[in-house]
Amino acid sequence: MRIALINPPFPPDWILRFTNSYYFPLGLGYIAAYTRQAGHTVKIFDPEPVGMSLEQMWNEVKEFRPDVVGITAVSPNFSRVRQLAAEAKQRLGCLVVIGGPHANALPYATLKGVSGLDAVIIGEGEIPMLALANEFNAHGKVDFNKVPGAVFMENWKYKETPRPELIEDLDALPYPARDLVDIRLYYAHRYFFRGKNSATILSSRGCPGQCTFCANICMGRKFRARSAANFVGEMEYL
């Protein structure tokens, strides 16, 4: 399967724009690496750090010829997510799915509120996206009943498959596919790093806390840690 993963731009007045910060989309990076490892073809489109217009991005997406477009959504950029999902269906006619914190918190509202959307993916994204890709390869289409963590409409009825089991062995995951972008374009707040190259990295997933402001609904409440060797290995790679 050919998978296009899109990290939507934020609104111009979003607070991170004032700090000139751009963070590599780790969620998309993990999904890209996990599905690519299984033999699928993946490309990440992140137009904002590159200074790419949306029209130019769509030209490149169209040239890639994806079978599915996956878009990650957080609440501050959800209006842009809605726009991109509708355009993806209109321009490409392929499958369109949305994941990320906003979709996990509000799967029904996301599904009903986005034109052209085929499904919302909830839970950790690696296993559902690989199941979706394998299902497409086997049948040339996707039965979302066979995709864990899928929220979709079937015969005008709302359906939700069980969330995928949490990934226990995080060491089994490949490092995020940072090679699919120009990693030099991503940096944390320039005030702290004085323009030096920097990168984000996750040493664990899950948290037993229930802080009202946190999006741990994506990763679950069960804490899981990577081994020290695996974590340091990624640091050395970076």
mmCIF file of C-alpha atoms in Angstrom:
data_model
loop_
_atom_site.group_PDB
_atom_site.id
_atom_site.type_symbol
_atom_site.label_atom_id
_atom_site.label_comp_id
_atom_site.label_asym_id
_atom_site.label_seq_id
_atom_site.Cartn_x
_atom_site.Cartn_y
_atom_site.Cartn_z
ATOM 1 C CA MET A 1 0.000 0.000 0.000
ATOM 2 C CA ARG A 2 1.111 3.563 -0.656
ATOM 3 C CA ILE A 3 0.558 5.636 2.475
ATOM 4 C CA ALA A 4 0.704 9.434 2.610
ATOM 5 C CA LEU A 5 0.907 10.857 6.139
ATOM 6 C CA ILE A 6 0.160 14.565 6.570
ATOM 7 C CA ASN A 7 1.076 16.833 9.479
ATOM 8 C CA PRO A 8 -1.286 19.815 9.033
ATOM 9 C CA PRO A 9 -0.061 23.380 9.516
ATOM 10 C CA PHE A 10 -1.191 25.327 12.566
ATOM 11 C CA PRO A 11 -3.173 28.572 12.366
ATOM 12 C CA PRO A 12 -0.957 31.654 11.853
ATOM 13 C CA ASP A 13 -1.729 32.974 15.350
ATOM 14 C CA TRP A 14 -0.918 29.683 17.142
ATOM 15 C CA ILE A 15 1.476 30.318 20.054
ATOM 16 C CA LEU A 16 4.264 28.035 18.786
ATOM 17 C CA ARG A 17 4.578 30.214 15.696
ATOM 18 C CA PHE A 18 5.813 33.069 17.900
ATOM 19 C CA THR A 19 8.719 30.906 19.059
ATOM 20 C CA ASN A 20 9.590 29.676 15.548
ATOM 21 C CA SER A 21 9.482 26.091 16.821
ATOM 22 C CA TYR A 22 8.896 23.054 14.645
ATOM 23 C CA TYR A 23 8.691 19.587 16.158
ATOM 24 C CA PHE A 24 9.075 16.430 14.118
ATOM 25 C CA PRO A 25 5.723 14.575 14.208
ATOM 26 C CA LEU A 26 6.823 11.556 16.232
ATOM 27 C CA GLY A 27 3.456 9.802 15.907
ATOM 28 C CA LEU A 28 3.590 9.892 12.125
ATOM 29 C CA GLY A 29 7.271 8.958 12.240
ATOM 30 C CA TYR A 30 6.544 5.804 14.221
ATOM 31 C CA ILE A 31 3.626 4.829 11.966
ATOM 32 C CA ALA A 32 5.761 5.421 8.872
ATOM 33 C CA ALA A 33 8.629 3.311 10.200
ATOM 34 C CA TYR A 34 6.335 0.502 11.407
ATOM 35 C CA THR A 35 4.387 0.163 8.157
ATOM 36 C CA ARG A 36 7.463 0.629 5.990
ATOM 37 C CA GLN A 37 9.204 -2.167 7.883
ATOM 38 C CA ALA A 38 6.351 -4.454 6.767
ATOM 39 C CA GLY A 39 6.941 -3.598 3.108
ATOM 40 C CA HIS A 40 4.556 -0.707 2.492
ATOM 41 C CA THR A 41 5.582 2.554 0.797
ATOM 42 C CA VAL A 42 5.228 5.625 3.007
ATOM 43 C CA LYS A 43 5.852 9.329 2.677
ATOM 44 C CA ILE A 44 5.458 12.100 5.261
ATOM 45 C CA PHE A 45 4.191 15.502 4.130
ATOM 46 C CA ASP A 46 4.885 18.299 6.614
ATOM 47 C CA PRO A 47 4.540 21.545 4.666
ATOM 48 C CA GLU A 48 4.986 24.110 7.433
ATOM 49 C CA PRO A 49 8.697 23.724 8.339
ATOM 50 C CA VAL A 50 9.593 23.580 4.641
ATOM 51 C CA GLY A 51 7.622 26.734 3.876
ATOM 52 C CA MET A 52 5.604 24.803 1.307
ATOM 53 C CA SER A 53 2.193 26.035 0.185
ATOM 54 C CA LEU A 54 -0.727 23.641 0.469
ATOM 55 C CA GLU A 55 -1.167 23.709 -3.303
ATOM 56 C CA GLN A 56 2.434 22.609 -3.760
ATOM 57 C CA MET A 57 1.950 19.912 -1.125
ATOM 58 C CA TRP A 58 -1.094 18.574 -2.979
ATOM 59 C CA ASN A 59 0.886 18.450 -6.200
ATOM 60 C CA GLU A 60 3.517 16.311 -4.478
ATOM 61 C CA VAL A 61 0.905 14.105 -2.809
ATOM 62 C CA LYS A 62 -0.800 13.559 -6.165
ATOM 63 C CA GLU A 63 2.539 12.628 -7.730
ATOM 64 C CA PHE A 64 3.073 10.091 -4.922
ATOM 65 C CA ARG A 65 -0.258 8.411 -5.846
ATOM 66 C CA PRO A 66 -1.327 7.278 -2.357
ATOM 67 C CA ASP A 67 -3.880 4.572 -1.641
ATOM 68 C CA VAL A 68 -4.637 6.186 1.714
ATOM 69 C CA VAL A 69 -4.065 9.606 3.251
ATOM 70 C CA GLY A 70 -3.606 9.645 7.029
ATOM 71 C CA ILE A 71 -3.860 12.985 8.830
ATOM 72 C CA THR A 72 -2.912 13.637 12.451
ATOM 73 C CA ALA A 73 -5.129 16.038 14.407
ATOM 74 C CA VAL A 74 -4.729 18.116 17.528
ATOM 75 C CA SER A 75 -7.421 20.558 18.587
ATOM 76 C CA PRO A 76 -5.629 23.831 17.642
ATOM 77 C CA ASN A 77 -5.271 22.769 13.994
ATOM 78 C CA PHE A 78 -8.509 20.805 13.614
ATOM 79 C CA SER A 79 -10.083 23.392 11.311
ATOM 80 C CA ARG A 80 -7.163 22.838 8.926
ATOM 81 C CA VAL A 81 -7.514 19.063 9.339
ATOM 82 C CA ARG A 82 -11.136 19.243 8.187
ATOM 83 C CA GLN A 83 -10.084 21.207 5.134
ATOM 84 C CA LEU A 84 -7.269 18.816 4.223
ATOM 85 C CA ALA A 85 -9.391 15.697 4.656
ATOM 86 C CA ALA A 86 -12.113 17.049 2.384
ATOM 87 C CA GLU A 87 -9.527 18.117 -0.204
ATOM 88 C CA ALA A 88 -7.781 14.737 -0.079
ATOM 89 C CA LYS A 89 -11.019 12.950 -0.944
ATOM 90 C CA GLN A 90 -11.927 15.461 -3.642
ATOM 91 C CA ARG A 91 -8.486 15.636 -5.281
ATOM 92 C CA LEU A 92 -7.332 12.025 -4.918
ATOM 93 C CA GLY A 93 -10.437 9.888 -4.360
ATOM 94 C CA CYS A 94 -8.453 7.580 -2.055
ATOM 95 C CA LEU A 95 -9.120 6.413 1.491
ATOM 96 C CA VAL A 96 -8.844 9.187 4.094
ATOM 97 C CA VAL A 97 -8.329 8.522 7.815
ATOM 98 C CA ILE A 98 -7.641 10.796 10.793
ATOM 99 C CA GLY A 99 -5.840 9.981 14.038
ATOM 100 C CA GLY A 100 -4.110 11.872 16.827
ATOM 101 C CA PRO A 101 -5.178 13.379 20.176
ATOM 102 C CA HIS A 102 -8.234 15.305 18.919
ATOM 103 C CA ALA A 103 -9.615 12.296 17.066
ATOM 104 C CA ASN A 104 -9.025 10.072 20.104
ATOM 105 C CA ALA A 105 -10.832 12.468 22.433
ATOM 106 C CA LEU A 106 -13.776 13.070 20.088
ATOM 107 C CA PRO A 107 -14.013 10.186 17.592
ATOM 108 C CA TYR A 108 -17.753 10.531 16.893
ATOM 109 C CA ALA A 109 -17.626 14.310 16.449
ATOM 110 C CA THR A 110 -14.546 13.970 14.246
ATOM 111 C CA LEU A 111 -16.157 11.344 12.039
ATOM 112 C CA LYS A 112 -19.430 13.245 11.668
ATOM 113 C CA GLY A 113 -17.816 16.650 11.297
ATOM 114 C CA VAL A 114 -15.299 15.946 8.507
ATOM 115 C CA SER A 115 -16.463 15.684 4.909
ATOM 116 C CA GLY A 116 -14.969 12.820 2.912
ATOM 117 C CA LEU A 117 -13.572 11.001 5.939
ATOM 118 C CA ASP A 118 -13.600 7.189 5.758
ATOM 119 C CA ALA A 119 -12.553 6.409 9.330
ATOM 120 C CA VAL A 120 -11.067 7.725 12.550
ATOM 121 C CA ILE A 121 -8.192 5.732 14.047
ATOM 122 C CA ILE A 122 -8.037 5.618 17.849
ATOM 123 C CA GLY A 123 -5.375 4.259 20.190
ATOM 124 C CA GLU A 124 -1.724 3.803 19.278
ATOM 125 C CA GLY A 125 -1.596 4.160 15.522
ATOM 126 C CA GLU A 126 0.994 1.613 14.457
ATOM 127 C CA ILE A 127 -1.087 -1.561 14.692
ATOM 128 C CA PRO A 128 -4.295 -0.129 13.121
ATOM 129 C CA MET A 129 -2.442 1.429 10.184
ATOM 130 C CA LEU A 130 -0.536 -1.766 9.492
ATOM 131 C CA ALA A 131 -3.782 -3.780 9.665
ATOM 132 C CA LEU A 132 -5.389 -1.309 7.269
ATOM 133 C CA ALA A 133 -2.467 -1.540 4.846
ATOM 134 C CA ASN A 134 -2.350 -5.344 4.961
ATOM 135 C CA GLU A 135 -6.116 -5.560 4.446
ATOM 136 C CA PHE A 136 -5.800 -3.324 1.379
ATOM 137 C CA ASN A 137 -2.943 -5.388 -0.039
ATOM 138 C CA ALA A 138 -4.934 -8.588 0.384
ATOM 139 C CA HIS A 139 -8.240 -7.365 -1.074
ATOM 140 C CA GLY A 140 -7.650 -4.061 -2.878
ATOM 141 C CA LYS A 141 -10.059 -2.391 -0.477
ATOM 142 C CA VAL A 142 -10.433 -2.060 3.288
ATOM 143 C CA ASP A 143 -13.065 -3.594 5.546
ATOM 144 C CA PHE A 144 -12.743 -1.410 8.629
ATOM 145 C CA ASN A 145 -14.401 -4.133 10.703
ATOM 146 C CA LYS A 146 -11.028 -5.893 10.461
ATOM 147 C CA VAL A 147 -9.021 -2.855 11.567
ATOM 148 C CA PRO A 148 -8.569 -2.441 15.349
ATOM 149 C CA GLY A 149 -9.315 1.022 16.676
ATOM 150 C CA ALA A 150 -11.392 2.042 13.652
ATOM 151 C CA VAL A 151 -14.388 4.359 13.964
ATOM 152 C CA PHE A 152 -16.556 4.510 10.843
ATOM 153 C CA MET A 153 -20.055 4.505 9.397
ATOM 154 C CA GLU A 154 -21.534 1.316 7.941
ATOM 155 C CA ASN A 155 -25.023 1.243 6.458
ATOM 156 C CA TRP A 156 -25.607 4.655 8.051
ATOM 157 C CA LYS A 157 -24.741 3.262 11.491
ATOM 158 C CA TYR A 158 -21.876 4.358 13.732
ATOM 159 C CA LYS A 159 -19.384 1.546 14.388
ATOM 160 C CA GLU A 160 -16.280 1.330 16.530
ATOM 161 C CA THR A 161 -13.945 -1.670 16.625
ATOM 162 C CA PRO A 162 -12.053 -2.453 19.861
ATOM 163 C CA ARG A 163 -8.942 -0.410 20.449
ATOM 164 C CA PRO A 164 -5.700 -2.241 19.679
ATOM 165 C CA GLU A 165 -3.826 -3.793 22.557
ATOM 166 C CA LEU A 166 -1.176 -1.464 23.941
ATOM 167 C CA ILE A 167 2.273 -2.216 22.563
ATOM 168 C CA GLU A 168 4.104 -3.817 25.478
ATOM 169 C CA ASP A 169 7.571 -4.202 23.951
ATOM 170 C CA LEU A 170 8.479 -0.706 22.781
ATOM 171 C CA ASP A 171 11.947 -1.967 21.831
ATOM 172 C CA ALA A 172 10.295 -3.889 19.002
ATOM 173 C CA LEU A 173 9.322 -0.634 17.318
ATOM 174 C CA PRO A 174 11.745 0.797 14.751
ATOM 175 C CA TYR A 175 13.020 4.296 15.376
ATOM 176 C CA PRO A 176 10.740 6.986 13.897
ATOM 177 C CA ALA A 177 11.309 7.473 10.155
ATOM 178 C CA ARG A 178 13.078 10.819 10.419
ATOM 179 C CA ASP A 179 14.798 10.077 7.108
ATOM 180 C CA LEU A 180 11.536 10.892 5.316
ATOM 181 C CA VAL A 181 11.954 14.603 6.098
ATOM 182 C CA ASP A 182 14.775 17.124 6.337
ATOM 183 C CA ILE A 183 15.434 16.749 10.064
ATOM 184 C CA ARG A 184 17.485 19.967 10.098
ATOM 185 C CA LEU A 185 14.260 21.948 9.767
ATOM 186 C CA TYR A 186 13.002 20.822 13.190
ATOM 187 C CA TYR A 187 14.092 22.488 16.397
ATOM 188 C CA ALA A 188 12.715 23.393 19.784
ATOM 189 C CA HIS A 189 12.465 26.990 21.016
ATOM 190 C CA ARG A 190 15.319 28.954 19.496
ATOM 191 C CA TYR A 191 15.595 30.957 22.703
ATOM 192 C CA PHE A 192 16.891 27.867 24.492
ATOM 193 C CA PHE A 193 18.904 26.235 21.738
ATOM 194 C CA ARG A 194 20.352 29.331 20.028
ATOM 195 C CA GLY A 195 19.519 27.828 16.643
ATOM 196 C CA LYS A 196 21.357 24.548 17.271
ATOM 197 C CA ASN A 197 20.006 21.315 15.865
ATOM 198 C CA SER A 198 17.779 19.454 18.294
ATOM 199 C CA ALA A 199 15.320 16.567 18.257
ATOM 200 C CA THR A 200 12.505 15.129 20.348
ATOM 201 C CA ILE A 201 12.540 11.544 21.581
ATOM 202 C CA LEU A 202 10.217 9.341 23.679
ATOM 203 C CA SER A 203 11.612 7.035 26.359
ATOM 204 C CA SER A 204 8.222 5.606 27.361
ATOM 205 C CA ARG A 205 4.511 5.530 26.636
ATOM 206 C CA GLY A 206 1.487 5.730 28.879
ATOM 207 C CA CYS A 207 0.850 7.362 32.243
ATOM 208 C CA PRO A 208 -1.364 6.306 35.177
ATOM 209 C CA GLY A 209 -2.251 9.956 35.897
ATOM 210 C CA GLN A 210 -5.553 11.529 34.927
ATOM 211 C CA CYS A 211 -4.568 15.148 34.403
ATOM 212 C CA THR A 212 -7.453 16.914 32.677
ATOM 213 C CA PHE A 213 -5.176 18.775 30.251
ATOM 214 C CA CYS A 214 -3.258 15.710 29.022
ATOM 215 C CA ALA A 215 -3.769 13.709 25.836
ATOM 216 C CA ASN A 216 -2.651 10.369 27.297
ATOM 217 C CA ILE A 217 -5.878 8.894 25.916
ATOM 218 C CA CYS A 218 -3.801 8.025 22.837
ATOM 219 C CA MET A 219 -1.110 6.079 24.684
ATOM 220 C CA GLY A 220 -3.191 4.604 27.492
ATOM 221 C CA ARG A 221 -2.777 4.762 31.267
ATOM 222 C CA LYS A 222 -0.417 1.813 31.489
ATOM 223 C CA PHE A 223 3.195 2.977 31.741
ATOM 224 C CA ARG A 224 5.630 1.183 29.431
ATOM 225 C CA ALA A 225 9.319 1.999 29.178
ATOM 226 C CA ARG A 226 11.905 1.350 26.522
ATOM 227 C CA SER A 227 15.084 -0.389 27.634
ATOM 228 C CA ALA A 228 18.070 1.815 28.406
ATOM 229 C CA ALA A 229 20.044 0.249 25.555
ATOM 230 C CA ASN A 230 17.273 0.916 23.033
ATOM 231 C CA PHE A 231 16.801 4.498 24.195
ATOM 232 C CA VAL A 232 20.508 5.310 24.197
ATOM 233 C CA GLY A 233 20.789 3.654 20.790
ATOM 234 C CA GLU A 234 18.343 6.201 19.375
ATOM 235 C CA MET A 235 20.255 9.035 21.043
ATOM 236 C CA GLU A 236 23.451 7.801 19.421
ATOM 237 C CA TYR A 237 21.645 7.513 16.079
ATOM 238 C CA LEU A 238 20.501 11.119 16.356
#
